[in-house]
Short mmCIF file of C-alpha atoms and ligand atoms in Angstrom, two decimals:
data_model
loop_
_atom_site.label_atom_id
_atom_site.label_comp_id
_atom_site.label_asym_id
_atom_site.label_seq_id
_atom_site.Cartn_x
_atom_site.Cartn_y
_atom_site.Cartn_z
CA UNK A 1 25.38 -13.71 -24.78
CA UNK A 2 21.46 -15.98 -24.94
CA UNK A 3 19.23 -14.67 -22.47
CA UNK A 4 19.29 -18.30 -21.09
CA UNK A 5 22.73 -18.01 -20.00
CA UNK A 6 22.46 -14.91 -17.92
CA UNK A 7 22.55 -14.51 -14.35
CA UNK A 8 21.16 -11.44 -11.87
CA UNK A 9 24.38 -9.75 -12.35
CA UNK A 10 24.20 -9.60 -16.22
CA UNK A 11 21.15 -8.87 -16.07
CA UNK A 12 21.60 -5.95 -13.68
CA UNK A 13 24.54 -4.50 -15.83
CA UNK A 14 21.72 -4.81 -18.72
CA UNK A 15 19.41 -2.91 -17.17
CA UNK A 16 21.86 -0.20 -16.30
CA UNK A 17 22.30 0.75 -19.93
CA UNK A 18 18.38 0.48 -20.87
CA UNK A 19 17.12 2.19 -17.62
CA UNK A 20 17.00 5.63 -16.30
CA UNK A 21 18.53 5.54 -12.88
CA UNK A 22 15.62 6.92 -11.20
CA UNK A 23 13.71 3.47 -12.00
CA UNK A 24 16.04 2.00 -9.51
CA UNK A 25 15.46 -1.41 -7.85
CA UNK A 26 15.86 -3.09 -4.32
CA UNK A 27 17.69 -6.17 -4.89
CA UNK A 28 20.04 -7.45 -7.93
CA UNK A 29 17.70 -10.31 -8.23
CA UNK A 30 15.39 -10.72 -11.54
CA UNK A 31 12.48 -12.98 -10.86
CA UNK A 32 11.93 -15.87 -13.29
CA UNK A 33 8.76 -17.29 -11.94
CA UNK A 34 6.83 -17.19 -8.55
CA UNK A 35 3.99 -18.96 -6.86
CA UNK A 36 1.99 -18.35 -4.07
CA UNK A 37 4.45 -16.96 -1.52
CA UNK A 38 7.62 -18.84 -3.38
CA UNK A 39 9.70 -16.99 -6.01
CA UNK A 40 12.24 -18.46 -7.89
CA UNK A 41 14.98 -15.89 -9.71
CA UNK A 42 16.90 -16.03 -13.15
CA UNK A 43 19.48 -18.15 -11.48
CA UNK A 44 17.46 -20.80 -10.53
CA UNK A 45 17.42 -19.32 -6.31
CA UNK A 46 14.40 -19.94 -4.45
CA UNK A 47 13.15 -16.79 -1.98
CA UNK A 48 10.42 -16.45 0.29
CA UNK A 49 8.57 -13.35 -0.22
CA UNK A 50 7.64 -11.05 2.24
CA UNK A 51 6.53 -8.52 0.11
CA UNK A 52 4.31 -9.66 -2.13
CA UNK A 53 5.50 -7.10 -4.56
CA UNK A 54 4.83 -4.47 -2.36
CA UNK A 55 1.42 -5.93 -0.88
CA UNK A 56 -0.05 -6.48 -4.28
CA UNK A 57 -0.21 -9.84 -4.39
CA UNK A 58 -1.99 -10.81 -1.30
CA UNK A 59 -3.81 -13.91 -2.87
CA UNK A 60 -0.01 -14.66 -3.81
CA UNK A 61 1.53 -15.25 -6.81
CA UNK A 62 -0.36 -16.91 -9.38
CA UNK A 63 -3.32 -17.40 -7.93
CA UNK A 64 -4.90 -20.56 -10.09
CA UNK A 65 -8.15 -18.78 -9.92
CA UNK A 66 -6.95 -15.76 -11.10
CA UNK A 67 -4.62 -17.26 -13.78
CA UNK A 68 -8.19 -19.21 -14.68
CA UNK A 69 -9.82 -16.19 -15.01
CA UNK A 70 -7.47 -14.06 -16.80
CA UNK A 71 -6.98 -17.06 -19.41
CA UNK A 72 -10.51 -17.12 -20.05
CA UNK A 73 -11.03 -13.42 -20.73
CA UNK A 74 -7.69 -13.05 -23.08
CA UNK A 75 -9.47 -15.81 -25.46
CA UNK A 76 -12.41 -13.47 -25.45
CA UNK A 77 -10.76 -9.90 -25.74
CA UNK A 78 -8.03 -7.95 -24.34
CA UNK A 79 -9.61 -4.13 -24.70
CA UNK A 80 -12.20 -2.81 -26.17
CA UNK A 81 -11.86 0.53 -23.81
CA UNK A 82 -14.24 0.91 -21.26
CA UNK A 83 -15.67 4.37 -22.67
CA UNK A 84 -16.60 2.91 -25.80
CA UNK A 85 -18.01 -0.61 -25.53
CA UNK A 86 -17.92 -1.77 -21.76
CA UNK A 87 -18.26 -5.20 -20.58
CA UNK A 88 -19.91 -7.29 -17.83
CA UNK A 89 -16.92 -7.83 -16.00
CA UNK A 90 -16.69 -4.29 -15.00
CA UNK A 91 -19.84 -3.63 -14.12
CA UNK A 92 -20.09 -7.06 -11.91
CA UNK A 93 -16.73 -5.63 -10.17
CA UNK A 94 -18.41 -2.19 -9.99
CA UNK A 95 -21.18 -3.36 -8.42
CA UNK A 96 -18.82 -5.73 -5.68
CA UNK A 97 -16.40 -3.44 -4.88
CA UNK A 98 -19.69 -0.88 -4.06
CA UNK A 99 -21.45 -3.52 -1.95
CA UNK A 100 -18.09 -4.30 -0.30
CA UNK A 101 -17.19 -0.63 0.30
CA UNK A 102 -18.16 0.56 4.06
CA UNK A 103 -20.21 3.11 2.25
CA UNK A 104 -23.88 3.51 1.81
CA UNK A 105 -25.67 3.65 -1.74
CA UNK A 106 -21.95 3.41 -3.21
CA UNK A 107 -20.50 4.38 -6.67
CA UNK A 108 -17.34 3.55 -8.08
CA UNK A 109 -15.01 4.40 -11.25
CA UNK A 110 -11.85 2.08 -12.55
CA UNK A 111 -8.85 3.10 -13.56
CA UNK A 112 -5.42 1.97 -13.84
CA UNK A 113 -2.94 2.91 -11.25
CA UNK A 114 -2.57 3.39 -7.15
CA UNK A 115 -2.06 7.51 -8.23
CA UNK A 116 -4.37 7.87 -11.20
CA UNK A 117 -6.83 6.60 -8.24
CA UNK A 118 -5.96 9.12 -6.27
CA UNK A 119 -5.41 11.78 -8.53
CA UNK A 120 -9.10 10.77 -9.47
CA UNK A 121 -10.55 11.11 -5.69
CA UNK A 122 -9.19 14.42 -5.63
CA UNK A 123 -10.62 15.47 -8.86
CA UNK A 124 -13.93 13.99 -7.57
CA UNK A 125 -13.33 15.54 -4.42
CA UNK A 126 -13.25 19.30 -5.60
CA UNK A 127 -15.93 18.74 -8.12
CA UNK A 128 -18.29 17.68 -5.98
CA UNK A 129 -17.79 20.77 -3.10
CA UNK A 130 -16.55 23.16 -5.68
CA UNK A 131 -13.29 24.20 -3.43
CA UNK A 132 -9.79 24.05 -3.85
CA UNK A 133 -8.08 22.96 -1.01
CA UNK A 134 -6.72 19.17 0.30
CA UNK A 135 -5.27 18.67 3.47
CA UNK A 136 -3.13 15.56 3.56
CA UNK A 137 -0.26 14.34 5.89
CA UNK A 138 3.44 14.47 6.50
CA UNK A 139 4.86 11.18 5.91
CA UNK A 140 2.03 9.96 3.69
CA UNK A 141 2.70 8.63 0.33
CA UNK A 142 0.40 8.64 -2.51
CA UNK A 143 1.72 8.23 -5.42
CA UNK A 144 4.44 9.68 -7.61
CA UNK A 145 1.71 12.15 -10.36
CA UNK A 146 2.45 15.71 -9.88
CA UNK A 147 -0.54 15.94 -7.99
CA UNK A 148 -0.12 12.65 -6.01
CA UNK A 149 3.30 14.04 -5.57
CA UNK A 150 2.35 17.25 -3.91
CA UNK A 151 0.11 15.21 -1.60
CA UNK A 152 2.59 12.60 -0.30
CA UNK A 153 4.68 14.00 2.97
CA UNK A 154 8.21 12.65 1.98
CA UNK A 155 10.87 14.62 -0.04
CA UNK A 156 13.67 12.13 -0.71
CA UNK A 157 13.14 10.36 -3.07
CA UNK A 158 9.54 11.01 -3.93
CA UNK A 159 9.81 15.15 -4.37
CA UNK A 160 13.43 16.06 -4.12
CA UNK A 161 13.92 17.64 -7.74
CA UNK A 162 10.75 17.14 -9.05
CA UNK A 163 8.39 20.40 -8.19
CA UNK A 164 6.69 22.84 -8.49
CA UNK A 165 3.78 20.91 -7.15
CA UNK A 166 0.11 22.26 -7.45
CA UNK A 167 -1.23 24.92 -5.15
CA UNK A 168 -3.96 24.10 -2.47
CA UNK A 169 -2.45 21.53 -0.58
CA UNK A 170 -1.17 21.38 3.00
CA UNK A 171 0.07 18.91 5.37
CA UNK A 172 -0.64 18.18 9.01
CA UNK A 173 1.39 15.75 11.39
CA UNK A 174 0.31 12.22 11.07
CA UNK A 175 -0.65 10.91 14.29
CA UNK A 176 2.19 8.68 14.98
CA UNK A 177 2.46 7.55 18.69
CA UNK A 178 5.32 6.45 18.42
CA UNK A 179 7.38 9.24 17.76
CA UNK A 180 5.50 11.74 19.75
CA UNK A 181 2.93 12.69 17.88
CA UNK A 182 -0.91 12.13 19.48
CA UNK A 183 -3.99 12.28 17.85
CA UNK A 184 -4.99 15.37 20.00
CA UNK A 185 -1.67 16.87 18.29
CA UNK A 186 -2.58 16.38 15.25
CA UNK A 187 -6.00 17.59 15.72
CA UNK A 188 -5.13 20.74 17.11
CA UNK A 189 -2.51 21.02 13.89
CA UNK A 190 -5.28 21.06 11.51
CA UNK A 191 -6.96 23.56 13.60
CA UNK A 192 -3.97 26.01 12.97
CA UNK A 193 -3.78 25.37 9.27
CA UNK A 194 -7.67 26.13 9.15
CA UNK A 195 -6.02 29.63 11.18
CA UNK A 196 -2.85 30.34 9.28
CA UNK A 197 -2.96 28.71 6.29
CA UNK A 198 -6.33 28.09 4.58
CA UNK A 199 -9.97 28.61 5.86
CA UNK A 200 -11.74 25.41 6.49
CA UNK A 201 -14.86 26.37 3.89
CA UNK A 202 -12.10 26.44 1.03
CA UNK A 203 -10.97 23.15 1.72
CA UNK A 204 -12.31 20.19 -0.71
CA UNK A 205 -10.84 17.08 0.85
CA UNK A 206 -9.08 15.81 3.67
CA UNK A 207 -6.89 12.50 2.37
CA UNK A 208 -5.45 10.42 4.98
CA UNK A 209 -4.11 6.37 5.02
CA UNK A 210 -5.63 4.45 7.97
CA UNK A 211 -2.68 2.97 8.79
CA UNK A 212 0.26 4.87 6.85
CA UNK A 213 1.95 2.26 4.43
CA UNK A 214 5.58 3.69 3.07
CA UNK A 215 5.52 6.29 6.01
CA UNK A 216 6.32 3.69 8.27
CA UNK A 217 3.53 1.77 9.34
CA UNK A 218 2.12 3.55 11.87
CA UNK A 219 -2.31 3.03 12.27
CA UNK A 220 -3.79 5.81 13.16
CA UNK A 221 -4.55 6.10 17.16
CA UNK A 222 -8.25 4.90 18.39
CA UNK A 223 -10.50 7.16 18.15
CA UNK A 224 -8.35 9.74 15.53
CA UNK A 225 -10.84 8.79 12.55
CA UNK A 226 -13.94 9.36 13.79
CA UNK A 227 -12.74 13.05 15.21
CA UNK A 228 -11.58 13.59 12.14
CA UNK A 229 -15.18 12.69 10.41
CA UNK A 230 -16.64 15.12 13.02
CA UNK A 231 -14.00 17.72 12.16
CA UNK A 232 -15.59 17.04 8.30
CA UNK A 233 -18.68 17.23 8.86
CA UNK A 234 -18.74 20.08 10.77
CA UNK A 235 -17.21 22.05 7.71
CA UNK A 236 -18.57 19.95 4.69
CA UNK A 237 -14.93 18.77 3.59
CA UNK A 238 -14.68 15.35 2.61
CA UNK A 239 -12.92 12.43 4.38
CA UNK A 240 -11.30 10.70 1.70
CA UNK A 241 -9.13 7.01 2.84
CA UNK A 242 -5.99 6.12 0.64
CA UNK A 243 -6.85 2.07 1.13
CA UNK A 244 -4.48 1.36 -2.34
CA UNK A 245 -1.71 0.08 0.45
CA UNK A 246 -4.26 -1.26 3.52
CA UNK A 247 -7.39 -2.65 0.79
CA UNK A 248 -9.02 -5.62 0.54
CA UNK A 249 -7.90 -8.07 3.16
CA UNK A 250 -4.86 -7.15 4.13
CA UNK A 251 -5.53 -5.69 7.70
CA UNK A 252 -7.99 -8.22 8.80
CA UNK A 253 -11.30 -6.02 7.42
CA UNK A 254 -11.40 -5.67 3.71
CA UNK A 255 -10.80 -2.34 4.81
CA UNK A 256 -8.66 -0.81 7.65
CA UNK A 257 -10.96 2.05 7.82
CA UNK A 258 -13.75 -0.18 9.14
CA UNK A 259 -12.13 -0.59 12.16
CA UNK A 260 -13.14 2.74 13.35
CA UNK A 261 -16.39 2.17 12.04
CA UNK A 262 -16.34 5.14 10.23
CA UNK A 263 -17.80 5.99 6.83
CA UNK A 264 -15.36 7.58 4.55
CA UNK A 265 -17.02 9.82 1.66
CA UNK A 266 -14.59 8.48 -1.02
CA UNK A 267 -12.15 5.88 -0.62
CA UNK A 268 -9.45 4.66 -3.34
CA UNK A 269 -8.17 0.93 -3.70
CA UNK A 270 -5.58 -0.43 -5.91
CA UNK A 271 -2.30 -3.11 -5.74
CA UNK A 272 -4.27 -5.97 -4.14
CA UNK A 273 -7.38 -5.72 -6.05
CA UNK A 274 -6.40 -8.24 -8.84
CA UNK A 275 -3.58 -10.19 -7.87
CA UNK A 276 -1.01 -7.95 -9.88
CA UNK A 277 -2.51 -6.69 -12.85
CA UNK A 278 -2.87 -3.33 -12.99
CA UNK A 279 -6.57 -1.88 -11.72
CA UNK A 280 -7.38 0.64 -9.56
CA UNK A 281 -10.96 2.34 -8.63
CA UNK A 282 -12.23 4.74 -6.63
CA UNK A 283 -15.32 4.46 -4.74
CA UNK A 284 -17.64 7.04 -2.91
CA UNK A 285 -20.67 8.37 -1.86
CA UNK A 286 -23.08 8.46 -5.33
CA UNK A 287 -23.66 12.35 -4.52
CA UNK A 288 -20.13 13.04 -4.11
CA UNK A 289 -19.17 10.79 -6.99
CA UNK A 290 -21.83 12.43 -9.45
CA UNK A 291 -19.91 15.61 -9.02
CA UNK A 292 -17.67 15.22 -12.24
CA UNK A 293 -19.75 15.31 -15.72
CA UNK A 294 -20.13 12.52 -18.23
CA UNK A 295 -16.40 12.41 -19.61
CA UNK A 296 -14.84 14.22 -17.40
CA UNK A 297 -13.33 10.59 -15.53
CA UNK A 298 -11.48 7.86 -17.69
CA UNK A 299 -8.93 6.77 -19.29
CA UNK A 300 -7.88 4.48 -21.99
CA UNK A 301 -7.19 1.61 -19.84
CA UNK A 302 -9.05 2.38 -16.89
CA UNK A 303 -10.61 -1.05 -15.64
CA UNK A 304 -9.37 -3.44 -18.41
CA UNK A 305 -11.16 -6.45 -19.11
CA UNK A 306 -8.39 -8.22 -17.71
CA UNK A 307 -8.31 -5.84 -14.20
CA UNK A 308 -11.61 -6.87 -14.22
CA UNK A 309 -11.27 -10.29 -14.55
CA UNK A 310 -8.87 -10.87 -11.73
CA UNK A 311 -10.24 -8.54 -9.53
CA UNK A 312 -13.96 -10.88 -9.66
CA UNK A 313 -11.47 -13.71 -9.07
CA UNK A 314 -9.51 -12.27 -6.31
CA UNK A 315 -12.71 -11.10 -4.45
CA UNK A 316 -13.77 -14.78 -4.87
CA UNK A 317 -11.06 -16.26 -3.38
CA UNK A 318 -10.56 -13.69 -0.49
CA UNK A 319 -13.98 -14.92 0.21
CA UNK A 320 -13.70 -18.63 -0.20
CA UNK A 321 -10.48 -18.86 1.53
CA UNK A 322 -11.27 -16.33 4.35
CA UNK A 323 -8.54 -14.24 3.49
CA UNK A 324 -9.34 -11.53 6.00
CA UNK A 325 -9.25 -14.20 9.05
CA UNK A 326 -6.30 -15.66 7.45
CA UNK A 327 -4.51 -12.11 7.71
CA UNK A 328 -5.10 -11.91 11.73
CA UNK A 329 -3.92 -15.55 11.50
CA UNK A 330 -0.74 -14.58 9.65
CA UNK A 331 -0.10 -11.05 11.58
CA UNK A 332 -0.27 -12.60 14.93
CA UNK A 333 2.30 -15.52 14.08
CA UNK A 334 4.30 -12.39 12.49
CA UNK A 335 4.19 -10.13 15.57
CA UNK A 336 5.09 -12.78 18.06
CA UNK A 337 8.35 -13.58 15.70
CA UNK A 338 8.96 -9.81 15.77
CA UNK A 339 8.31 -9.61 19.32
CA UNK A 340 10.92 -12.16 20.07
CA UNK A 341 13.14 -10.33 17.99
CA UNK A 342 12.30 -7.04 20.35
CA UNK A 343 12.98 -9.47 23.33
CA UNK A 344 16.60 -10.20 22.48
CA UNK A 345 17.07 -6.96 20.86
CA UNK A 346 15.62 -4.79 22.81
CA UNK A 347 18.14 -1.46 22.52
CA UNK A 348 17.86 -2.28 18.38
CA UNK A 349 13.73 -2.71 18.07
CA UNK A 350 12.43 0.02 18.99
CA UNK A 351 8.82 -0.93 18.19
CA UNK A 352 6.59 -3.95 16.75
CA UNK A 353 3.31 -3.17 15.59
CA UNK A 354 0.60 -4.26 12.77
CA UNK A 355 -2.87 -4.12 12.05
CA UNK A 356 -3.60 -7.79 10.61
CA UNK A 357 -0.93 -8.94 8.13
CA UNK A 358 0.54 -5.37 7.74
CA UNK A 359 3.47 -5.84 9.94
CA UNK A 360 6.45 -3.57 11.14
CA UNK A 361 9.42 -3.03 13.22
CA UNK A 362 11.08 -0.04 13.95
CA UNK A 363 14.65 0.18 14.41
CA UNK A 364 16.87 2.36 16.93
CA UNK A 365 20.05 2.99 18.56
CA UNK A 366 20.18 2.48 22.23
CA UNK A 367 16.64 2.18 22.34
CA UNK A 368 15.86 5.73 21.66
CA UNK A 369 12.80 6.35 19.05
CA UNK A 370 14.81 9.75 18.54
CA UNK A 371 17.93 7.55 17.04
CA UNK A 372 16.30 5.82 13.58
CA UNK A 373 18.84 3.53 12.62
CA UNK A 374 18.29 2.84 8.73
CA UNK A 375 21.62 1.57 8.52
CA UNK A 376 20.39 -1.33 10.09
CA UNK A 377 17.21 -1.71 8.31
CA UNK A 378 19.45 -1.48 4.66
CA UNK A 379 21.89 -3.97 6.00
CA UNK A 380 19.21 -6.61 7.27
CA UNK A 381 17.20 -6.19 4.17
CA UNK A 382 20.79 -7.23 1.83
CA UNK A 383 21.84 -10.08 4.26
CA UNK A 384 17.87 -11.49 4.18
CA UNK A 385 17.52 -11.40 0.31
CA UNK A 386 20.96 -13.04 0.28
CA UNK A 387 19.47 -16.09 2.75
CA UNK A 388 16.88 -16.32 0.65
CA UNK A 389 14.20 -13.86 1.91
CA UNK A 390 12.76 -10.86 0.09
CA UNK A 391 12.16 -8.47 3.02
CA UNK A 392 11.24 -4.57 2.55
CA UNK A 393 11.93 -1.51 4.37
CA UNK A 394 10.05 1.41 4.89
CA UNK A 395 9.90 4.73 6.79
CA UNK A 396 10.28 8.67 6.49
CA UNK A 397 13.53 7.71 8.50
CA UNK A 398 14.38 4.28 6.19
CA UNK A 399 14.41 2.71 9.92
CA UNK A 400 11.16 0.13 9.60
CA UNK A 401 10.95 -3.06 8.89
CA UNK A 402 7.45 -3.42 6.79
CA UNK A 403 5.93 -7.28 6.66
CA UNK A 404 3.57 -7.62 3.59
CA UNK A 405 3.41 -11.88 2.79
CA UNK A 406 0.49 -13.13 1.04
CA UNK A 407 -2.42 -13.70 2.81
CA UNK A 408 -2.77 -17.18 1.48
CA UNK A 409 1.03 -18.23 2.48
CA UNK A 410 1.50 -21.39 3.54
CA UNK A 411 2.30 -21.97 7.48
CA UNK A 412 5.64 -23.47 6.87
CA UNK A 413 6.93 -20.75 4.11
CA UNK A 414 5.75 -18.55 7.33
CA UNK A 415 7.68 -20.28 9.30
CA UNK A 416 10.61 -20.47 7.08
CA UNK A 417 10.84 -16.86 6.39
CA UNK A 418 10.64 -16.00 10.12
CA UNK A 419 13.98 -17.87 10.52
CA UNK A 420 15.94 -16.20 7.62
CA UNK A 421 14.66 -12.70 9.06
CA UNK A 422 15.79 -13.82 12.79
CA UNK A 423 19.44 -15.13 11.74
CA UNK A 424 19.68 -12.21 9.33
CA UNK A 425 18.71 -10.28 12.54
CA UNK A 426 21.30 -11.78 14.54
CA UNK A 427 24.24 -11.20 11.89
CA UNK A 428 23.77 -8.16 11.30
CA UNK A 429 23.19 -6.64 14.77
CA UNK A 430 25.74 -9.09 16.31
CA UNK A 431 24.94 -11.24 18.93
C1 PLP B 501 -0.92 4.31 0.46
C2 PLP B 501 -0.55 4.42 -1.19
N1 PLP B 501 -1.11 5.21 -2.22
C3 PLP B 501 -0.94 5.11 -3.45
C4 PLP B 501 0.19 4.95 -3.97
C5 PLP B 501 0.39 4.98 -5.52
O1 PLP B 501 -0.08 3.77 -5.96
P1 PLP B 501 0.79 3.33 -7.52
O2 PLP B 501 2.05 3.09 -7.41
O3 PLP B 501 -0.25 2.15 -7.97
O4 PLP B 501 0.85 4.68 -8.18
C6 PLP B 501 0.35 3.55 -3.24
C7 PLP B 501 1.70 2.94 -3.47
O5 PLP B 501 2.70 2.39 -2.76
C8 PLP B 501 0.38 3.83 -1.72
O6 PLP B 501 0.89 2.74 -0.63
#
């Protein structure tokens, strides 16, 4: 059959014969084109995109400024390798990244994916401190490489069957207040780790997402990052903020950690920083970043010219279109929409929360936080896609609906998406 005659189901069957099943897809929908917050599949059906390719196209699908920058770069050259003959766009992007990061006298490196950024953050922390240990949090997600799987605090599907993981990684409970874990509980657990598992003098870094992403969209409670900063200072431990999902304007600030006024030693960014082009970065204090020797950091495609050109265009768009403000505006509208659903279905929507345009609702049975309703989350996402809305779930318990629209979404598309969401909810949850 000619490719042009194939529908979604044909492609799904063809994919099943060419892909290993481990690389699954949420929806049997094959994209043909996309623009800002709209996407069309190979059958010509249109969708509103409330997922942005999992927090990547924050500036919308194919933002004209990003596309123009890419064309220009592609006409000039596509690859020379940053470690052989670097290029101005990489230097400019590193300068800008260091300037926007909430870190004094920052330095950056580029890599290609979020997992690589986290790997390198830990390499740098270990080289800078000469210590092996790393503490991460339960429910956290940091990527799919071996070190990152070890750091990730969710077994299925990320760790199951994939061990052994690297030694000297420990987990403390993430302070998800809705699940009954307070900041104080989490700090007490860290102290316990220092007594029972590893002395603080052997810990290189504590790694945390300021708003836990895959784990369920739990923002850290007020004051927690400040306490973590003090704990790190007390023991000479580096604080590493994984801002790969929260980064770049999504939460209403360039970085979510800015809300706490806390300076991390290192932060990682990826996803939204280049509007869909695979580039990621580690930014940190110069004294820390210069821990590894020359040649110790890098990668063939690290900081590719196309990624850098797109990254510069994305930063311009964020500034010109005031996307931090837009994230707040979009987030407030989403929160109102989800709270209306909660008012209508108080037994099913246990919690609505968000920071900027990183918004979620947690689905439960009989209003009980201890009884997650993953089946409802799954049914809701399926119904939504059938009705023309790309909607994602997350959460260690699989019962959280997360919304990550492009920050540039047209207000009428936001309304359209919320209407589909409400109708789908009504269909799945009953009257
Ligand atoms: C917080 C966080 N860290 C790391 C990663 C891994 O990024 P990548 O999939 O680009 O390797 C993700 C991806 O979802 C993430 O959300």
